[in-house]
XYZ file of C-alpha atoms in Angstrom:
679
model
C 14.461 -7.434 -9.794
C 11.766 -9.722 -11.005
C 12.277 -11.943 -8.058
C 11.291 -9.304 -5.613
C 7.820 -8.166 -4.702
C 6.544 -5.047 -6.441
C 3.823 -2.824 -5.082
C 0.832 -1.938 -7.255
C 1.303 1.790 -7.030
C -1.815 2.828 -8.894
C -3.905 1.406 -6.058
C -1.706 1.558 -2.990
C -0.401 5.108 -3.188
C -3.715 6.979 -3.143
C -5.287 4.715 -0.549
C -2.292 4.562 1.735
C -0.978 8.088 1.554
C -4.275 9.972 1.584
C -5.574 9.586 5.137
C -8.792 11.406 4.208
C -9.481 8.709 1.625
C -8.933 6.021 4.229
C -11.207 7.866 6.674
C -13.846 8.074 3.972
C -13.686 4.365 3.204
C -13.712 3.372 6.847
C -16.086 6.004 8.141
C -18.740 5.744 5.463
C -18.944 1.985 5.756
C -18.614 1.722 9.518
C -22.358 1.410 10.048
C -22.649 -1.209 7.345
C -19.925 -3.304 8.923
C -21.417 -2.996 12.406
C -24.720 -4.511 11.277
C -23.110 -6.959 8.880
C -23.112 -10.543 10.086
C -19.606 -11.963 9.960
C -19.841 -15.486 8.486
C -18.246 -18.396 10.310
C -14.850 -19.350 8.938
C -16.224 -22.435 7.174
C -18.882 -20.329 5.440
C -16.184 -18.013 4.054
C -14.708 -20.910 2.038
C -17.171 -21.915 -0.691
C -17.170 -24.328 -3.617
C -17.753 -21.495 -6.084
C -14.857 -19.589 -4.515
C -12.515 -22.556 -4.921
C -13.582 -23.066 -8.554
C -12.950 -19.392 -9.338
C -9.629 -19.575 -7.478
C -8.511 -22.543 -9.585
C -9.433 -20.759 -12.845
C -7.696 -17.511 -11.881
C -4.749 -19.394 -10.377
C -4.214 -21.171 -13.702
C -4.395 -17.904 -15.643
C -1.981 -16.101 -13.312
C 0.439 -19.060 -13.292
C 0.574 -18.854 -17.106
C 1.240 -15.106 -16.915
C 3.890 -15.498 -14.195
C 5.703 -18.222 -16.129
C 5.708 -16.072 -19.255
C 7.212 -13.120 -17.392
C 9.645 -15.372 -15.519
C 10.882 -17.045 -18.698
C 11.218 -13.829 -20.722
C 12.475 -10.931 -18.586
C 12.103 -12.068 -14.969
C 10.103 -8.993 -13.891
C 6.872 -9.968 -12.139
C 4.554 -7.135 -11.041
C 2.070 -7.633 -8.243
C -1.161 -9.178 -9.530
C -2.946 -9.090 -6.148
C -5.281 -6.290 -7.187
C -6.199 -8.092 -10.412
C -6.891 -11.253 -8.380
C -9.280 -9.399 -6.070
C -10.990 -7.606 -8.958
C -11.438 -10.682 -11.156
C -12.562 -12.744 -8.172
C -15.258 -10.167 -7.482
C -16.321 -10.167 -11.145
C -16.528 -13.959 -11.522
C -18.483 -14.629 -8.335
C -20.793 -11.654 -8.866
C -21.511 -12.956 -12.367
C -22.002 -16.455 -10.936
C -24.562 -15.255 -8.353
C -26.445 -13.029 -10.812
C -26.775 -15.779 -13.444
C -27.789 -18.371 -10.813
C -30.419 -16.009 -9.389
C -31.886 -15.382 -12.870
C -32.103 -19.152 -13.412
C -34.070 -19.477 -10.193
C -31.385 -21.050 -8.007
C -30.973 -20.025 -4.399
C -27.545 -18.432 -3.925
C -25.611 -17.296 -0.890
C -24.711 -13.605 -0.808
C -21.183 -12.745 -1.909
C -19.348 -11.265 1.066
C -16.088 -9.384 1.423
C -14.777 -12.338 3.415
C -15.350 -14.756 0.524
C -13.737 -12.227 -1.835
C -10.695 -12.093 0.467
C -10.464 -15.886 0.611
C -10.506 -16.098 -3.204
C -7.795 -13.453 -3.520
C -5.661 -15.243 -0.921
C -6.092 -18.615 -2.641
C -5.183 -17.202 -6.071
C -2.073 -15.406 -4.785
C -0.899 -18.550 -2.965
C -1.385 -20.554 -6.158
C 0.424 -18.314 -8.629
C 3.082 -17.421 -6.050
C 4.498 -20.925 -6.510
C 5.087 -20.185 -10.195
C 7.723 -17.753 -8.904
C 9.055 -19.301 -5.680
C 8.974 -22.775 -7.264
C 12.013 -21.803 -9.319
C 10.615 -22.714 -12.744
C 12.459 -19.807 -14.289
C 15.448 -19.789 -11.953
C 16.992 -22.451 -9.711
C 15.089 -25.523 -11.008
C 15.736 -24.613 -14.627
C 19.405 -23.983 -13.759
C 19.815 -27.714 -13.271
C 18.860 -28.725 -16.809
C 21.170 -29.923 -19.575
C 20.438 -26.960 -21.821
C 21.750 -24.480 -19.227
C 24.737 -26.745 -18.555
C 25.676 -26.740 -22.254
C 25.016 -23.018 -22.586
C 27.594 -22.226 -19.926
C 30.047 -24.610 -21.571
C 30.877 -28.265 -21.070
C 34.539 -27.390 -20.487
C 33.770 -24.512 -18.118
C 35.492 -25.061 -14.715
C 33.038 -26.328 -12.090
C 30.287 -26.974 -14.654
C 30.045 -30.768 -14.439
C 27.827 -33.087 -16.446
C 26.978 -34.880 -13.185
C 25.310 -31.686 -11.925
C 22.424 -31.956 -14.383
C 18.795 -32.768 -13.621
C 16.380 -32.178 -16.460
C 12.831 -30.984 -15.724
C 10.344 -33.749 -15.049
C 6.711 -33.212 -14.185
C 6.523 -35.774 -11.359
C 9.726 -34.904 -9.519
C 9.000 -31.170 -9.790
C 5.537 -31.698 -8.289
C 7.067 -33.800 -5.513
C 9.693 -31.159 -4.778
C 7.133 -28.338 -4.666
C 4.869 -30.366 -2.368
C 7.577 -31.119 0.202
C 8.986 -27.571 0.465
C 6.038 -25.219 -0.089
C 3.906 -25.836 3.006
C 6.493 -25.324 5.736
C 6.503 -21.546 5.435
C 2.780 -21.497 6.240
C 3.415 -23.061 9.660
C 6.646 -21.246 10.552
C 5.182 -17.905 11.728
C 1.562 -18.688 12.636
C 2.251 -18.229 16.396
C 3.457 -14.672 15.687
C 0.404 -13.470 13.760
C -0.969 -11.476 16.734
C 2.441 -9.927 17.397
C 2.972 -8.902 13.761
C -0.540 -7.614 12.977
C -1.932 -6.328 16.306
C 1.031 -5.620 18.594
C 3.522 -4.134 16.140
C 0.769 -2.994 13.764
C 2.874 -3.740 10.706
C 1.310 -2.065 7.701
C 1.959 -4.560 4.851
C 1.091 -1.846 2.283
C 0.057 -4.209 -0.537
C -2.117 -6.222 1.844
C -3.681 -3.048 3.212
C -4.340 -1.676 -0.268
C -5.930 -4.953 -1.370
C -8.142 -4.990 1.736
C -9.289 -1.428 1.119
C -10.061 -2.318 -2.484
C -12.105 -5.381 -1.475
C -13.951 -3.376 1.181
C -14.830 -0.743 -1.408
C -16.200 -3.412 -3.796
C -18.861 -4.399 -1.302
C -20.561 -1.005 -1.106
C -23.044 0.485 -3.577
C -20.589 3.079 -4.939
C -17.650 0.695 -4.814
C -19.558 -2.027 -6.650
C -20.346 0.420 -9.461
C -16.673 1.377 -9.770
C -15.713 -2.312 -9.699
C -18.118 -3.036 -12.570
C -16.579 -0.207 -14.582
C -13.078 -1.490 -13.804
C -14.018 -5.008 -14.896
C -15.489 -3.613 -18.114
C -12.268 -1.690 -18.729
C -10.178 -4.787 -17.966
C -12.264 -6.891 -20.351
C -11.939 -4.352 -23.149
C -8.148 -4.171 -22.934
C -7.894 -7.937 -22.426
C -9.734 -8.399 -25.739
C -7.531 -5.828 -27.482
C -4.372 -7.448 -26.119
C -5.503 -10.958 -27.081
C -6.464 -9.926 -30.624
C -3.209 -8.001 -31.085
C -1.131 -10.981 -29.900
C -3.052 -13.213 -32.299
C -2.450 -10.741 -35.153
C 1.278 -10.574 -34.361
C 1.557 -14.363 -34.518
C 0.711 -14.457 -38.243
C 3.835 -12.405 -39.034
C 6.277 -14.090 -36.617
C 7.424 -16.783 -39.066
C 9.807 -19.610 -38.181
C 12.765 -18.761 -35.976
C 13.375 -15.721 -33.819
C 14.108 -12.899 -36.268
C 10.647 -12.284 -37.713
C 7.580 -10.286 -36.796
C 6.714 -7.319 -34.630
C 8.873 -8.734 -31.829
C 11.862 -7.770 -33.993
C 10.595 -4.465 -35.363
C 13.483 -1.925 -35.671
C 11.295 0.965 -34.529
C 14.318 3.120 -33.558
C 16.460 2.236 -36.550
C 18.687 -0.689 -37.499
C 21.770 0.601 -35.660
C 19.975 0.789 -32.320
C 18.181 -2.466 -33.130
C 21.547 -4.273 -33.161
C 22.031 -3.093 -29.569
C 18.497 -4.299 -28.650
C 17.000 -0.779 -28.515
C 13.584 -1.155 -30.137
C 9.889 -1.225 -29.276
C 8.548 -4.746 -29.766
C 4.816 -4.006 -29.357
C 4.415 -6.299 -26.330
C 1.160 -5.671 -24.377
C 2.634 -7.540 -21.399
C 5.624 -5.242 -20.949
C 3.580 -2.094 -21.568
C 1.171 -3.377 -18.901
C 4.089 -3.959 -16.527
C 5.130 -0.359 -17.153
C 1.647 0.790 -16.124
C 1.756 -1.240 -12.894
C 5.372 -0.771 -11.782
C 6.364 2.542 -10.146
C 7.807 5.228 -12.389
C 11.170 4.920 -10.650
C 11.400 1.197 -11.401
C 10.643 1.718 -15.093
C 13.117 4.581 -15.392
C 15.744 2.548 -13.519
C 15.320 -0.313 -15.989
C 15.732 2.071 -18.928
C 18.768 3.712 -17.302
C 20.343 0.287 -16.794
C 19.709 -0.511 -20.466
C 21.376 2.725 -21.563
C 24.410 2.181 -19.298
C 24.920 -1.428 -20.407
C 23.813 -1.711 -24.044
C 24.428 1.927 -24.875
C 27.935 2.293 -23.440
C 29.426 -0.618 -21.469
C 28.968 -3.549 -23.859
C 30.023 -1.582 -26.974
C 33.146 -0.471 -25.071
C 34.039 -4.010 -23.950
C 33.349 -5.292 -27.486
C 36.180 -3.047 -28.703
C 38.534 -4.958 -26.366
C 38.003 -8.283 -28.170
C 41.409 -9.849 -28.743
C 42.824 -8.065 -25.687
C 40.512 -8.676 -22.735
C 39.096 -11.884 -24.188
C 39.714 -13.995 -27.318
C 38.081 -12.646 -30.459
C 35.798 -14.822 -32.550
C 34.002 -16.422 -29.586
C 30.317 -17.278 -29.819
C 27.742 -14.811 -28.525
C 26.956 -17.151 -25.612
C 30.524 -18.049 -24.610
C 31.263 -17.206 -20.979
C 34.919 -16.586 -21.799
C 33.843 -13.559 -23.871
C 31.382 -10.667 -23.703
C 28.610 -12.960 -22.480
C 30.576 -13.597 -19.274
C 30.792 -9.867 -18.552
C 27.041 -9.491 -19.066
C 26.120 -12.279 -16.660
C 28.612 -11.576 -13.876
C 28.149 -7.800 -13.788
C 24.366 -8.343 -13.604
C 24.953 -10.781 -10.726
C 27.146 -8.246 -8.897
C 24.437 -5.567 -9.088
C 21.758 -8.007 -7.896
C 23.878 -9.225 -4.984
C 24.961 -5.700 -4.000
C 21.388 -4.439 -3.924
C 20.120 -7.565 -2.166
C 22.865 -7.523 0.483
C 22.304 -3.840 1.277
C 18.540 -4.250 1.671
C 18.987 -7.426 3.696
C 21.312 -5.703 6.178
C 19.067 -2.652 6.261
C 15.879 -4.592 6.957
C 17.526 -6.799 9.597
C 18.849 -3.651 11.303
C 15.413 -2.012 11.197
C 13.808 -5.215 12.480
C 16.218 -5.543 15.420
C 15.778 -1.867 16.275
C 11.984 -2.008 16.148
C 11.718 -5.254 18.084
C 14.145 -4.127 20.781
C 12.434 -0.770 21.334
C 8.901 -2.186 20.780
C 7.826 0.920 18.959
C 4.273 1.183 17.724
C 4.825 3.806 15.023
C 6.457 2.583 11.833
C 8.209 4.494 9.089
C 5.950 3.738 6.148
C 2.317 4.625 6.768
C 0.531 5.577 9.928
C -2.491 3.488 10.902
C -5.713 5.507 11.137
C -6.521 4.414 14.696
C -6.319 7.708 16.566
C -9.735 7.178 18.197
C -11.212 10.506 17.098
C -14.590 8.884 16.467
C -16.421 6.169 18.335
C -17.250 4.463 15.026
C -13.585 3.917 14.213
C -12.909 2.656 17.728
C -15.845 0.262 17.555
C -14.742 -0.926 14.130
C -11.188 -1.540 15.324
C -12.468 -3.428 18.360
C -14.628 -5.617 16.143
C -11.669 -6.309 13.835
C -9.581 -7.359 16.836
C -12.329 -9.653 18.094
C -12.722 -11.360 14.700
C -8.956 -11.707 14.319
C -8.548 -13.320 17.743
C -11.745 -15.394 17.736
C -10.726 -18.212 15.380
C -7.269 -18.936 16.687
C -4.767 -21.421 15.292
C -3.095 -23.222 18.164
C 0.659 -22.964 18.592
C 0.775 -26.719 19.135
C -0.860 -27.286 15.752
C 1.552 -24.914 14.027
C 4.633 -26.411 15.712
C 3.600 -30.018 15.081
C 2.759 -29.179 11.469
C 6.158 -27.589 10.901
C 8.030 -30.471 12.549
C 6.036 -33.127 10.703
C 6.429 -31.471 7.299
C 10.119 -30.837 7.974
C 10.623 -34.529 8.792
C 8.946 -35.558 5.528
C 11.027 -33.051 3.570
C 14.273 -34.160 5.247
C 13.525 -37.728 4.183
C 12.362 -36.925 0.628
C 14.770 -34.183 -0.476
C 17.883 -36.444 -0.586
C 15.883 -38.873 -2.746
C 15.236 -36.116 -5.309
C 18.680 -34.496 -4.962
C 21.211 -37.053 -3.621
C 23.913 -34.382 -3.253
C 21.761 -32.506 -0.706
C 22.283 -34.593 2.431
C 19.608 -34.874 5.090
C 21.604 -32.994 7.717
C 21.952 -29.994 5.394
C 18.172 -29.920 4.926
C 17.755 -30.179 8.708
C 20.092 -27.220 9.282
C 18.141 -25.203 6.713
C 14.872 -25.864 8.507
C 16.364 -24.975 11.895
C 17.377 -21.473 10.782
C 14.527 -20.902 8.309
C 11.941 -19.592 10.859
C 14.319 -16.826 11.969
C 14.922 -15.779 8.360
C 11.188 -16.037 7.646
C 10.523 -13.660 10.551
C 13.074 -11.158 9.217
C 11.574 -11.296 5.730
C 7.979 -11.043 6.976
C 8.807 -8.141 9.264
C 10.708 -6.386 6.486
C 7.815 -6.917 4.075
C 5.461 -5.410 6.642
C 7.672 -2.336 6.926
C 8.717 -1.777 3.325
C 6.452 -3.983 1.148
C 9.655 -5.468 -0.302
C 10.085 -9.250 -0.025
C 13.712 -10.420 -0.166
C 12.887 -14.100 -0.626
C 15.273 -14.523 -3.560
C 18.085 -12.878 -1.572
C 17.685 -15.352 1.287
C 17.592 -18.113 -1.325
C 20.894 -16.923 -2.830
C 22.497 -16.912 0.630
C 21.461 -20.542 1.106
C 22.733 -21.320 -2.400
C 26.232 -19.950 -1.731
C 26.556 -21.539 1.715
C 25.418 -25.039 0.741
C 27.320 -25.024 -2.578
C 30.560 -24.096 -0.801
C 29.980 -26.687 1.962
C 29.278 -29.562 -0.436
C 32.108 -28.590 -2.789
C 32.857 -29.850 -6.271
C 31.178 -33.237 -5.783
C 27.555 -32.180 -6.279
C 27.765 -28.665 -4.833
C 26.011 -27.045 -7.787
C 22.857 -29.167 -7.571
C 22.872 -29.120 -3.755
C 23.188 -25.336 -3.687
C 20.377 -24.820 -6.182
C 18.091 -27.190 -4.277
C 18.913 -25.463 -0.970
C 18.060 -22.154 -2.621
C 14.602 -23.558 -3.345
C 14.132 -24.758 0.231
C 15.002 -21.386 1.741
C 13.213 -19.300 -0.870
C 9.964 -21.251 -0.539
C 9.814 -20.917 3.241
C 10.557 -17.202 3.548
C 8.342 -16.316 0.564
C 5.233 -18.208 1.719
C 5.671 -16.987 5.315
C 5.685 -13.348 4.177
C 2.694 -13.959 1.875
C 0.730 -15.552 4.720
C 1.409 -12.690 7.111
C 0.400 -10.175 4.453
C -2.819 -12.134 3.914
C -3.469 -12.078 7.660
C -3.278 -8.277 7.440
C -5.729 -8.259 4.517
C -8.039 -10.595 6.439
C -7.825 -8.404 9.536
C -8.949 -5.321 7.607
C -11.781 -7.167 5.806
C -12.887 -8.940 9.023
C -12.077 -12.340 7.595
C -11.314 -15.213 9.935
C -7.592 -16.022 10.325
C -8.550 -19.682 10.164
C -10.234 -19.245 6.777
C -7.193 -17.288 5.559
C -4.857 -20.054 6.733
C -6.976 -22.795 5.145
C -7.276 -20.853 1.881
C -3.477 -20.445 1.843
C -3.089 -24.209 2.271
C -5.669 -24.925 -0.454
C -4.094 -22.346 -2.780
C -0.647 -23.793 -2.162
C -1.945 -27.299 -2.899
C -3.483 -26.005 -6.136
C -0.196 -24.313 -7.029
C 1.757 -27.522 -6.442
C -0.220 -29.042 -9.330
C -1.101 -26.046 -11.525
C 2.316 -24.343 -11.502
C 4.254 -27.424 -12.758
C 1.538 -28.256 -15.310
C 1.482 -24.757 -16.781
C 5.290 -24.694 -16.845
C 5.238 -28.049 -18.637
C 3.061 -26.467 -21.322
C 5.829 -23.932 -21.996
C 8.550 -26.581 -21.755
C 6.957 -28.896 -24.320
C 5.642 -26.213 -26.695
C 8.521 -23.730 -26.808
C 12.305 -23.713 -26.900
C 12.783 -22.665 -23.272
C 16.257 -21.679 -22.098
C 17.853 -20.907 -25.473
C 19.385 -17.393 -25.648
C 17.831 -16.672 -29.043
C 14.383 -17.885 -27.990
C 11.645 -15.537 -26.722
C 11.663 -17.719 -23.596
C 15.361 -17.397 -22.842
C 14.915 -17.898 -19.046
C 17.588 -15.349 -18.101
C 17.791 -16.268 -14.423
C 18.536 -19.938 -15.129
C 22.064 -19.089 -16.287
C 22.534 -16.564 -13.489
C 21.580 -19.015 -10.727
C 23.773 -21.797 -12.111
C 26.706 -19.395 -12.360
C 26.126 -18.385 -8.742
C 26.259 -22.024 -7.688
C 29.484 -22.553 -9.679
C 30.973 -19.458 -8.049
C 30.073 -20.896 -4.641
C 32.033 -24.036 -5.518
C 34.930 -22.734 -7.640
C 35.434 -19.099 -6.663
C 36.400 -16.318 -9.094
C 39.501 -17.738 -10.744
C 38.038 -18.334 -14.224
C 36.416 -14.967 -14.923
C 37.419 -13.063 -18.098
C 40.118 -10.369 -17.878
C 39.124 -7.350 -15.736
C 35.703 -8.954 -15.152
C 36.286 -9.357 -11.407
C 37.381 -5.706 -11.095
C 34.282 -4.546 -12.972
C 32.065 -6.795 -10.836
C 33.573 -5.378 -7.629
C 33.056 -1.872 -8.952
C 29.402 -2.444 -9.759
C 28.870 -4.285 -6.455
C 30.247 -1.306 -4.514
C 28.265 1.063 -6.757
C 25.044 -0.800 -5.886
C 25.794 -0.399 -2.173
C 26.671 3.282 -2.611
C 23.559 4.079 -4.681
C 21.295 2.406 -2.112
C 22.998 4.300 0.712
C 22.590 7.542 -1.230
C 18.889 6.790 -1.693
C 18.484 6.416 2.071
C 20.463 9.451 3.235
C 19.146 12.008 0.749
C 15.776 13.805 1.106
C 12.820 12.190 -0.603
C 12.633 14.954 -3.208
C 16.137 13.890 -4.287
C 16.004 10.124 -3.661
C 12.913 9.722 -5.852
C 15.167 10.410 -8.851
C 18.000 8.025 -7.860
C 17.751 4.693 -9.769
C 17.291 1.301 -8.102
C 20.308 -0.991 -8.751
C 18.218 -4.187 -8.739
C 16.021 -2.794 -11.526
C 19.067 -1.570 -13.441
C 20.586 -5.070 -13.401
C 17.826 -6.799 -15.379
C 18.552 -5.315 -18.854
C 22.317 -5.783 -18.396
C 21.821 -9.433 -19.314
C 18.501 -9.567 -21.162
C 18.589 -6.541 -23.458
C 17.035 -3.104 -23.777
C 13.867 -3.924 -25.758
C 11.580 -4.620 -22.803
C 12.881 -1.468 -21.057
C 11.575 0.549 -24.031
C 8.163 -1.157 -23.702
C 7.975 -0.524 -19.947
C 9.029 3.082 -20.422
C 6.204 3.526 -22.948
C 3.844 2.221 -20.249
C 5.180 4.621 -17.639
C 4.950 7.583 -20.067
C 1.307 6.692 -20.775
C 0.586 6.576 -17.039
C 2.483 9.828 -16.395
C 0.494 11.716 -19.057
C -2.744 10.107 -17.838
C -2.039 11.243 -14.271
C -1.459 14.800 -15.450
C -4.662 14.868 -17.511
C -6.972 13.112 -15.014
C -5.386 11.733 -11.824
C -8.658 10.330 -10.451
C -9.286 8.370 -13.652
C -5.724 7.023 -13.689
C -6.001 5.936 -10.052
C -9.273 4.130 -10.746
C -8.485 2.478 -14.078
C -4.713 2.215 -14.660
C -4.543 -1.094 -12.793
C -7.472 -2.476 -14.796
C -5.905 -1.418 -18.117
C -2.545 -2.919 -17.152
C -4.121 -6.166 -15.937
C -6.125 -6.448 -19.156
C -3.026 -5.985 -21.329
C -1.067 -8.567 -19.319
C -3.908 -11.105 -19.079
C -4.866 -10.888 -22.765
C -1.301 -11.521 -23.896
C -1.011 -14.297 -21.314
C -4.204 -16.008 -22.495
C -2.909 -16.004 -26.086
C -0.015 -18.136 -24.837
C -2.408 -21.105 -24.548
C -3.518 -21.281 -28.230
C 0.028 -20.330 -29.269
C 1.393 -23.290 -27.310
C -1.209 -25.631 -28.817
C -0.279 -24.488 -32.335
C 3.391 -25.015 -31.531
C 2.775 -28.514 -30.129
C 1.035 -29.493 -33.375
C 3.890 -27.914 -35.379
C 1.616 -25.327 -37.012
C 3.900 -22.438 -37.946
C 2.966 -18.810 -38.679
C 2.442 -18.313 -42.419
C 4.439 -15.061 -42.805
C 7.917 -13.930 -41.777
C 8.054 -10.140 -41.542
C 11.745 -9.232 -41.595
C 13.578 -5.895 -41.778
C 17.040 -5.286 -43.219
C 19.060 -2.476 -44.773
C 18.200 -1.469 -48.294
C 20.791 -2.646 -50.851
C 22.126 0.060 -53.148
C 22.632 -1.033 -56.754
């Protein structure tokens, strides 16, 4: 779930579904845009913009790592990036002007470049595999699965290292940017793919740079700052009661009673997860809670009763031969079932659309009906700007070939089991998969980068076999995932740039700069977590749930299913088929019915992690639901700002918390809850 892209519903739904709102935004500002001078592409990239991008990229990398290492659910932070970019540069220009310095005006194009750079930077905190395939290689995950577990070899261990991780990210992260550049006109202008998140972000940025929009943006920033401060202070307050170990403090508060607490049903007062609940769609939050109820409410207690029959009794809580094995493999089956269904569906839709060359798409209709001359003139101007600063096909092809050659030479040095010819084969098929993912993202706003990565993992692991197949498969997963993820992000940014009249060349350069920043910032911020906290331990707050899952997938690719616990394979097959059936049911039923059918990918997350974060996210969605009923306009304007403030404040507290941990300064109080003892 967390590895897929999530739409920011509080912004995208009103803007994308209400055509009158879109007409208002476009029509009211049409005159302004006609007389507005479009800066040259070099003028759109500024020093102040790059400084702001680096600051926000660092903050969002910290937040992404925290989410990746705790629950694996990462909401879209694109809107927060655009909003905070606007706030920082506006503040910069106002302060500079008051000090008497001459400042360039802040344009929507510069705002778009900052947003693009920030998203490219923090995107590597996800696609870089710091909470998934890279961490799967470490010794801690190897020992967690079991040193005597079939296929889990000590030779297939590579512990995190700052230099080799930076080198790996550098050699795999740039290829996706060059893979689909020649198709930008086809994807954006010819097929008119909507890229809903990119469109929503563009509309938001356009609205900032009007008198009414700037006022709303200032109010949103004020709201974000208020809830950021509240979240930061609350996280600081919680720290004093968290004690030593993992059983103290508000994070272990039995708010629903001690019986439910034992089955992980409790509210842990996390601003981050409540903020995620405000950002994620209601259906996602309810699906997560439903998955928690099915697994921790019924399935795991039932299987626990079979101890001594289905699996040996007395095993440790993290032994894959016991209940822990059921948790991991059933979660994997749901993830793979959902991913496979959506992959087949999107490929089928892509083939159908490309073959028929249809202009109308199933998500949202473009407002280009030509009813007014202003809209026609505006669209013509957008097309001219988009086509003016072209990126030559020769440059894109030579860049891809050159970077691929470097990667083919370097990857076997980092991962000897991954031979050069396997890397070459990956790069030969990667552009086709990148096209499928980018086209699917444009249609559905759902990036399946992790699914393509898992396909590469299984194929390479099975080809290499027992002699290094685990490491080779995990590394190949990173190669494939990086390419298809960055290609989809770039195409979405081209759509945002098209709607804000930003030069494609400035968007491409800002993606490259943001990716270069991410290659340094993402490993450094991960290293802060790695050195300060006990990352990857099941009882730690930073349990890195996907590390175990990805390593188990690689072992399955090498060894097959022979060593699963009793009835585990049958249960996995059942849940795999159920995921396919539920997705099919969602597609064939009317929308008024399908909107209540849960999403299997979202259901899978609590199967392994626990139910506590599902409670937090459900609290967030209940708050948003009530807010929408009381004042929908207010919720549409400010829910994203409130959520971003809660997430950012808790994320910022991670920095002083890590510093305290590095210096071995422990919280002074352990707040612990237990049953009262009758005398």
